[in-house]
Coordinates of N, CA, C and O in Angstrom, one line a residue:
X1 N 214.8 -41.2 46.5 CA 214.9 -40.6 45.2 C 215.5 -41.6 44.3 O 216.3 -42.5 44.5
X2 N 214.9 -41.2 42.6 CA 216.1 -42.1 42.2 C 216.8 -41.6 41.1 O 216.4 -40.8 40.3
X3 N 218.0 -42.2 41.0 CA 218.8 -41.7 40.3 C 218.9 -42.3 38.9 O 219.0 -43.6 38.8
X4 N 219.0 -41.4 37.6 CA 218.9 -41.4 36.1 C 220.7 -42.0 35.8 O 221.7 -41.7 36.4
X5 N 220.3 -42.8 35.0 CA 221.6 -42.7 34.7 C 221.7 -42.6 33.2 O 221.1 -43.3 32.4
X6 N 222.6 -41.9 33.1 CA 223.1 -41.4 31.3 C 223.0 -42.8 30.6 O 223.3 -43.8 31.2
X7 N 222.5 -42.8 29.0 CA 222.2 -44.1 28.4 C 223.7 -43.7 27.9 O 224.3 -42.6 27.9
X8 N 224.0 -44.9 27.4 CA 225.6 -44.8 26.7 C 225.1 -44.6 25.1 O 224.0 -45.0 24.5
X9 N 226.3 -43.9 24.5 CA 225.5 -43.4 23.3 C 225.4 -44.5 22.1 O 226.0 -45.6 22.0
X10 N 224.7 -44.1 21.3 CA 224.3 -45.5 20.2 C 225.4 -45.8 19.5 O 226.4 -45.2 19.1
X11 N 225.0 -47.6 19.5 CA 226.5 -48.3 18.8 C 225.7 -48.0 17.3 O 224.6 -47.6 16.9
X12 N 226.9 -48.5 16.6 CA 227.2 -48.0 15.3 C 225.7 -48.7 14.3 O 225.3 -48.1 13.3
X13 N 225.0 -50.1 14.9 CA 224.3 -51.0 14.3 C 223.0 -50.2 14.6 O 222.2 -50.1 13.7
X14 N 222.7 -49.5 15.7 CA 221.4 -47.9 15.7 C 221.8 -46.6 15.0 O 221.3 -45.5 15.3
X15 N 222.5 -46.7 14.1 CA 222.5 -45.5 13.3 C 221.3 -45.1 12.4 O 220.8 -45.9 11.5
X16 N 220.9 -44.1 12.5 CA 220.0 -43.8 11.4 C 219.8 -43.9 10.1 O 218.8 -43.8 9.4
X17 N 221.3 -44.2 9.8 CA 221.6 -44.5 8.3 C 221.4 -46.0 7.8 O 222.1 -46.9 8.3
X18 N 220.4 -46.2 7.0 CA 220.0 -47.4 7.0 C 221.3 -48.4 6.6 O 222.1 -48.0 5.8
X19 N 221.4 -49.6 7.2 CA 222.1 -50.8 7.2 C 222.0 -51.6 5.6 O 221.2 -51.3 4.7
X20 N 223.1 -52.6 5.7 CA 223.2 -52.9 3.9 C 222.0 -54.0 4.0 O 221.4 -54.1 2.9
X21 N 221.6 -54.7 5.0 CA 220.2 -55.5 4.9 C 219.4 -54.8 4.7 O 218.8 -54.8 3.7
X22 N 219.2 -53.4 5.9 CA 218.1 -52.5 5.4 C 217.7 -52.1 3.7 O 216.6 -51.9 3.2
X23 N 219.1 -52.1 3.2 CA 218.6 -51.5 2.3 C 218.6 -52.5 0.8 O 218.4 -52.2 -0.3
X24 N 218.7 -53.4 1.4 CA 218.0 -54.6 0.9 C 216.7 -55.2 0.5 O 216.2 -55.9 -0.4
X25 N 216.5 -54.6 1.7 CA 215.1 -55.0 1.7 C 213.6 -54.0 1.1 O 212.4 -54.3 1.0
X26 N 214.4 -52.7 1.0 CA 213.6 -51.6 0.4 C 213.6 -52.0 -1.1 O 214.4 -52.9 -1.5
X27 N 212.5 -51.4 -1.9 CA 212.5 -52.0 -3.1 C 212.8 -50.5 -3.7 O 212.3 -49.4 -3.4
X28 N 213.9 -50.9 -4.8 CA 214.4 -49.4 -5.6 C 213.3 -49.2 -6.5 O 212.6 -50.0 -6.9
X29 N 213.3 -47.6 -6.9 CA 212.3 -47.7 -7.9 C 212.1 -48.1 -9.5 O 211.1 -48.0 -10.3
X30 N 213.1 -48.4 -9.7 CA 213.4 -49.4 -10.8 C 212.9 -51.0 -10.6 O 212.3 -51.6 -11.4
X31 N 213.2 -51.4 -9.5 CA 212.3 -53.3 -9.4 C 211.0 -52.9 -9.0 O 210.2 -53.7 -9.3
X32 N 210.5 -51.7 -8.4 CA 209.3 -51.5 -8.7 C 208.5 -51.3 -9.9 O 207.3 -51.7 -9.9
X33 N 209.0 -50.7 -10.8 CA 208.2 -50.7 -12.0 C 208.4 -51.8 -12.6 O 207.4 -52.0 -13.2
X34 N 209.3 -52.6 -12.9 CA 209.6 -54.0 -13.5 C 208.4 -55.0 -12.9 O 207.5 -55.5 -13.6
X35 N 208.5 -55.0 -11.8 CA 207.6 -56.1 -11.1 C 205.9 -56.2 -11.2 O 205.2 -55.3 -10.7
X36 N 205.2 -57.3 -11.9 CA 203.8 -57.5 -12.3 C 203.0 -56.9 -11.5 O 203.2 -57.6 -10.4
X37 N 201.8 -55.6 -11.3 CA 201.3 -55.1 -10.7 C 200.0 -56.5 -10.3 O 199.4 -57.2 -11.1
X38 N 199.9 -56.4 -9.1 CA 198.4 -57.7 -8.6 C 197.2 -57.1 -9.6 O 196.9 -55.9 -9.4
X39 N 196.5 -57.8 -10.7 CA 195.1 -57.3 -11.2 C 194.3 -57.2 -10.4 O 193.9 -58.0 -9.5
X40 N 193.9 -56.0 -10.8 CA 192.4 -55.1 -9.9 C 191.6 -55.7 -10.6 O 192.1 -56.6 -11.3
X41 N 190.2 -55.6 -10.6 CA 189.0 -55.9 -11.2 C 188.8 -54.3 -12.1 O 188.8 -53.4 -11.4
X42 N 188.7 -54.2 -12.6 CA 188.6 -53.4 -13.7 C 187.1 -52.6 -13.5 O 186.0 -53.1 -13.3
X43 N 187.3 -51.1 -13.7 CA 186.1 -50.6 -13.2 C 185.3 -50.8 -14.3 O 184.2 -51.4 -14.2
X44 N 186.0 -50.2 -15.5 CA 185.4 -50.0 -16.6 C 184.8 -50.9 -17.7 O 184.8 -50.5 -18.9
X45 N 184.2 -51.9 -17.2 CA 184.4 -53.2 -18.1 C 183.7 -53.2 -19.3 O 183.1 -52.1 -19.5
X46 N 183.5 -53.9 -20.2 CA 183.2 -54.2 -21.7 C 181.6 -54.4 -21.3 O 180.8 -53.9 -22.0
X47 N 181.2 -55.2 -20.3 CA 180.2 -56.1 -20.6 C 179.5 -55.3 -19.3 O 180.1 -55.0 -18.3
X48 N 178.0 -55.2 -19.7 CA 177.5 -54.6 -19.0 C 177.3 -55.3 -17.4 O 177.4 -56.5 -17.5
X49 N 177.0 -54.9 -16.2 CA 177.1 -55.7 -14.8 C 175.4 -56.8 -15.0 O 174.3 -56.5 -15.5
X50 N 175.8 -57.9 -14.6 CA 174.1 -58.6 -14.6 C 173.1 -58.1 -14.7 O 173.5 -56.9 -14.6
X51 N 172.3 -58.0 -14.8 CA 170.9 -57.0 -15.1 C 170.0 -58.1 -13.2 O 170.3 -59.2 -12.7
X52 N 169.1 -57.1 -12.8 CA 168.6 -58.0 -12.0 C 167.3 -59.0 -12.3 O 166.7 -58.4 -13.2
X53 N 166.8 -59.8 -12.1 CA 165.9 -60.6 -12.2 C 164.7 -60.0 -12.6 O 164.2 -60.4 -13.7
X54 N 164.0 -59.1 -11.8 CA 163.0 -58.5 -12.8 C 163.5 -57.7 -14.2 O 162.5 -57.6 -15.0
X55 N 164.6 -57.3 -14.5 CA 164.9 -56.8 -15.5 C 164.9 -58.1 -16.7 O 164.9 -57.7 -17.9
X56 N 165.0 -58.8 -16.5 CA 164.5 -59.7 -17.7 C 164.1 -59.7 -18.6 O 164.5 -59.8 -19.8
X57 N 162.8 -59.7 -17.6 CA 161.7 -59.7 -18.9 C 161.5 -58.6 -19.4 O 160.9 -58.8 -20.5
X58 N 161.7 -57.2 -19.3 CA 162.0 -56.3 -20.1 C 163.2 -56.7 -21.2 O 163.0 -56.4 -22.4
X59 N 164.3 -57.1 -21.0 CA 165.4 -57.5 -22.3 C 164.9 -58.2 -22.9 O 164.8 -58.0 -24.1
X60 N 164.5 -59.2 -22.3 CA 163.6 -60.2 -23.7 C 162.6 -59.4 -24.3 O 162.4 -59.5 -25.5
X61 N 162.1 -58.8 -23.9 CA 161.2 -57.7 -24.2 C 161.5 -57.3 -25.4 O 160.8 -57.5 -26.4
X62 N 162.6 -56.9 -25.4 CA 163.4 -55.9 -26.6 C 164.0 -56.8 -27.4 O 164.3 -56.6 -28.6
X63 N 164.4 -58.2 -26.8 CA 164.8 -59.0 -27.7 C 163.8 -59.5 -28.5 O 164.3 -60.2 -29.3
X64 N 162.4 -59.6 -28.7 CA 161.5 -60.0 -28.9 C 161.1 -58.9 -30.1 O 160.6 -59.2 -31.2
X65 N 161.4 -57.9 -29.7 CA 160.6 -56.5 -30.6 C 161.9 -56.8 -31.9 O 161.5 -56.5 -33.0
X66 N 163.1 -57.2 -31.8 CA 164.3 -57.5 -32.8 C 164.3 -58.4 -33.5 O 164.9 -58.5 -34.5
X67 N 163.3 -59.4 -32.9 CA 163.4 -60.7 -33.9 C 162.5 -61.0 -35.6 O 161.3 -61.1 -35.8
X68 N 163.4 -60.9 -36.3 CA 162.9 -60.9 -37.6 C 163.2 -62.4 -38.4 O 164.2 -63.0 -39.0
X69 N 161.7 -62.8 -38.1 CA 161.5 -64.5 -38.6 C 162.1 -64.8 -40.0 O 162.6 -65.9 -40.2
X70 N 162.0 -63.6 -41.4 CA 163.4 -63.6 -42.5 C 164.8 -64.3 -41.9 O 165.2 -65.4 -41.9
X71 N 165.3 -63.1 -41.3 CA 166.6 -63.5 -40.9 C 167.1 -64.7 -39.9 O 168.3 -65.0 -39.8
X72 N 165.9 -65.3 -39.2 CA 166.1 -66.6 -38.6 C 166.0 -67.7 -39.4 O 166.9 -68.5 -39.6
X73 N 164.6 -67.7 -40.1 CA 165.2 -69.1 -41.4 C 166.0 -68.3 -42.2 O 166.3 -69.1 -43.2
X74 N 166.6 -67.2 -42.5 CA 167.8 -67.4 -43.2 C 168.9 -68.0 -42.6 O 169.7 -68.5 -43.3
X75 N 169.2 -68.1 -41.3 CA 170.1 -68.4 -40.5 C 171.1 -69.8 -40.2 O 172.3 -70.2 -39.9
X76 N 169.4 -70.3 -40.4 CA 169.8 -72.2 -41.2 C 168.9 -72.6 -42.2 O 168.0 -73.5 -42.3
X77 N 169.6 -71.4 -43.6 CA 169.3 -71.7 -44.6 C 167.9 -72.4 -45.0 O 167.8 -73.5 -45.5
X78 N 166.4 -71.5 -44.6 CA 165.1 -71.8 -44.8 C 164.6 -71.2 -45.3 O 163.4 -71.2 -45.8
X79 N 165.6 -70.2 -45.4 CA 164.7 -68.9 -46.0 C 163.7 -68.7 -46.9 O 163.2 -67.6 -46.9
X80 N 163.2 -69.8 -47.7 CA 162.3 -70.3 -49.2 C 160.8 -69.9 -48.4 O 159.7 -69.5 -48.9
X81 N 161.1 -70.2 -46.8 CA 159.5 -70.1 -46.3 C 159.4 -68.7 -45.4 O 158.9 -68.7 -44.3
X82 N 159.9 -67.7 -45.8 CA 159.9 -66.7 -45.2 C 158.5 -66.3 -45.1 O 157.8 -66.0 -44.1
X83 N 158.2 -66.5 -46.7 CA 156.9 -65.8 -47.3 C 156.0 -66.5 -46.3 O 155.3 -65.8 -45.6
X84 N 156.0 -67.6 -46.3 CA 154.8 -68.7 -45.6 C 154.1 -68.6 -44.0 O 153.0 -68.8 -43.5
X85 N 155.6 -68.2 -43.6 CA 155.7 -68.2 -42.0 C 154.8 -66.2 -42.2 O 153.7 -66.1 -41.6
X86 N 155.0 -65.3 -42.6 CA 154.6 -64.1 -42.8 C 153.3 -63.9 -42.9 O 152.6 -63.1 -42.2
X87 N 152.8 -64.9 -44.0 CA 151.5 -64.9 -44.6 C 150.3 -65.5 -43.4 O 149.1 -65.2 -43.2
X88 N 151.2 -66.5 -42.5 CA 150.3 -66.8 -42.0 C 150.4 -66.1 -40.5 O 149.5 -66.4 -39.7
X89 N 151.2 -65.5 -40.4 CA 151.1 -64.7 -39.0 C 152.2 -65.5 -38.4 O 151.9 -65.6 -37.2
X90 N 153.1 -65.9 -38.7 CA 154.2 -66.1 -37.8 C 155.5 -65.4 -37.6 O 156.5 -66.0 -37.8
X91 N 155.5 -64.2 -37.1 CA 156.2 -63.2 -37.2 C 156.6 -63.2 -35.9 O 157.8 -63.1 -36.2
X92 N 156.6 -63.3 -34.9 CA 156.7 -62.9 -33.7 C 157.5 -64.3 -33.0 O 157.1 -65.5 -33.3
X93 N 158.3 -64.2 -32.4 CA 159.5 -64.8 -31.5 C 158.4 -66.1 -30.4 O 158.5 -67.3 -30.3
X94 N 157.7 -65.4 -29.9 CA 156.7 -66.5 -29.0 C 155.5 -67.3 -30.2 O 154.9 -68.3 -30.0
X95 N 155.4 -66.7 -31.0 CA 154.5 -67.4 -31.9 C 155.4 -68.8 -33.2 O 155.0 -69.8 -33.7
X96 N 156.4 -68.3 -33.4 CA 157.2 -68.9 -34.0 C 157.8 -70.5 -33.2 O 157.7 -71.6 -33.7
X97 N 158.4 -70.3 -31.8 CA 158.7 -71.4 -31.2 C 157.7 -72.4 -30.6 O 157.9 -73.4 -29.9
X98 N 156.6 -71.6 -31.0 CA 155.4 -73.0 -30.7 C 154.7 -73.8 -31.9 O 153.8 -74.6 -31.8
X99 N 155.3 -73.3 -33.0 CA 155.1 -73.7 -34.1 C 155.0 -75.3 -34.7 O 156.1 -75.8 -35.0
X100 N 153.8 -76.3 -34.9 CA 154.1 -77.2 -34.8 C 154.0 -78.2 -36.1 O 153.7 -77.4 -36.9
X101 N 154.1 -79.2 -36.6 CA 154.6 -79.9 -37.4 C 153.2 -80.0 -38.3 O 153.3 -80.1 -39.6
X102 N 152.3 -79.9 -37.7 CA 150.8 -80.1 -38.5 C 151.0 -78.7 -39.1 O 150.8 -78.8 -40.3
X103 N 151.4 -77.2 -38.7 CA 151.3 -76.2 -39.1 C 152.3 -75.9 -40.1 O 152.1 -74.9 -40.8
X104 N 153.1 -76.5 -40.3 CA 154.1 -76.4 -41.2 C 153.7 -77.0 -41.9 O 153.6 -76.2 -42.8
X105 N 153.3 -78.2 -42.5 CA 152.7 -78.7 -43.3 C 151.4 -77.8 -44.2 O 151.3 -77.6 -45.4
X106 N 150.5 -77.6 -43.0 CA 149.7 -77.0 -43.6 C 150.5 -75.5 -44.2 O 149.8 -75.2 -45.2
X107 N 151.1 -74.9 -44.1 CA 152.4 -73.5 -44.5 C 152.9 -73.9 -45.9 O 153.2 -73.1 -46.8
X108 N 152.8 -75.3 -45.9 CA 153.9 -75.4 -47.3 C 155.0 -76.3 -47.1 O 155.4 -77.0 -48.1
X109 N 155.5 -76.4 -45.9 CA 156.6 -76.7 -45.8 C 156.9 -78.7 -45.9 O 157.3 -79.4 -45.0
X110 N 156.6 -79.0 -47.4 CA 156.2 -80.5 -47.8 C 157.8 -81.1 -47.2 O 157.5 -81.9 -46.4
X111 N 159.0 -81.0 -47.4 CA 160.0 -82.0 -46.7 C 160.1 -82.0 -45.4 O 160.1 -81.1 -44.6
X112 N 160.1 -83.5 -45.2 CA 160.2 -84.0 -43.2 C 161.6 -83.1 -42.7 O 161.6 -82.2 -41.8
X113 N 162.7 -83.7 -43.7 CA 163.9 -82.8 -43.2 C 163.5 -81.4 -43.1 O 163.5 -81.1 -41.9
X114 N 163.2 -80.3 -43.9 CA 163.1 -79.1 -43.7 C 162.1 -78.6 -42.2 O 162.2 -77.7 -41.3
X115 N 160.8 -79.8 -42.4 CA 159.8 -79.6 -41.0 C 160.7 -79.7 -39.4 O 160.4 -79.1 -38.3
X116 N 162.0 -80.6 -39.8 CA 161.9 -81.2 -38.5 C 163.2 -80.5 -38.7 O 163.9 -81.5 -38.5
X117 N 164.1 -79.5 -38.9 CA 165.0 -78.5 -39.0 C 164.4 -77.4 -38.4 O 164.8 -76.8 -37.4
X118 N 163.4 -77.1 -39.1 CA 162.6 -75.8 -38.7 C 162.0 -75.7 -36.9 O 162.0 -74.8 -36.0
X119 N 161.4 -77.4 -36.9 CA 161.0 -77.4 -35.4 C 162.0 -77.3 -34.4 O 161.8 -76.5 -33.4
X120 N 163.1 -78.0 -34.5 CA 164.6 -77.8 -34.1 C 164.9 -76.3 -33.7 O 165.2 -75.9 -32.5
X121 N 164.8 -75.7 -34.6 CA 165.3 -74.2 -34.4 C 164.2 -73.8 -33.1 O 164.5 -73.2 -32.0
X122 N 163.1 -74.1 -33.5 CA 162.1 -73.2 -33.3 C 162.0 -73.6 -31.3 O 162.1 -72.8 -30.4
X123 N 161.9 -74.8 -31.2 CA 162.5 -75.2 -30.0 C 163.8 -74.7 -28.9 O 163.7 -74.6 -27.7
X124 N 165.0 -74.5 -29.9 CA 165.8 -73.6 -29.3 C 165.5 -72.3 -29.1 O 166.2 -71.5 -28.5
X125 N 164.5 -72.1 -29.7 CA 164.3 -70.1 -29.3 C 163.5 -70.0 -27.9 O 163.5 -69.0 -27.3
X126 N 162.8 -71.4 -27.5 CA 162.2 -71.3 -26.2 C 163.3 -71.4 -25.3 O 162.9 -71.3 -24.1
X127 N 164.9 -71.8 -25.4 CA 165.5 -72.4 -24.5 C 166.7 -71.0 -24.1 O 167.5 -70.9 -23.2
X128 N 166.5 -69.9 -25.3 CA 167.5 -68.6 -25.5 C 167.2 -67.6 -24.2 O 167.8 -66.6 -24.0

């Protein structure tokens, strides 16, 4: 058989009552609110999440139905040919950035600088 023997009862350093390290090491709730919370990612955000790949060409889609050829040569100051680009059917976002140097001429548009401003622009709308 075997025999139990009585544990001797707890020294003073196993008390339940937490120790001055112990309680050191707990954080009061005062340095808890002081202290910089880690940034979450934010559920709510400003900017809408990526769109996926086929959704594209639907946004350009809609970016395309917005584009008002006025308000682009007003944008770098062309606006004189609003009428020109209208008259002759250049209204439309994909018809506009293929627009080429012989057609502007033929439009009206007699200065090189103003032609080769306008092509410039018209170039970056293929690259938006």
């Amino acid at each position: 058989t075997t025999h139990l023997t009585p544990s001797p009862s707890p020294s003073p350093s196993c008390s339940p009552s937490p120790s001055p390290s112990a309680t050191h090491l707990a954080p009061s709730p005062a340095a808890d609110s002081a202290a910089p919370s880690p940034s979450l990612p934010s559920t709510s955000s400003t900017q809408p999440p990526p769109s996926p790949a086929g959704a594209a060409s639907a946004s350009s889609a809609a970016f395309d139905q917005s584009f008002n050829v006025e308000g682009w040569l007003a944008s770098f100051k062309m606006e004189r040919y609003a009428a020109a680009f209208v008259d002759n059917g250049y209204e439309d976002r994909e018809v506009v950035q293929e627009v080429s140097e012989e057609e502007l001429v033929e439009m009206g548009v007699k200065l090189r600088g103003h032609r080769k401003k306008i092509l410039l622009r018209a170039a970056a709308l293929k690259r938006q």
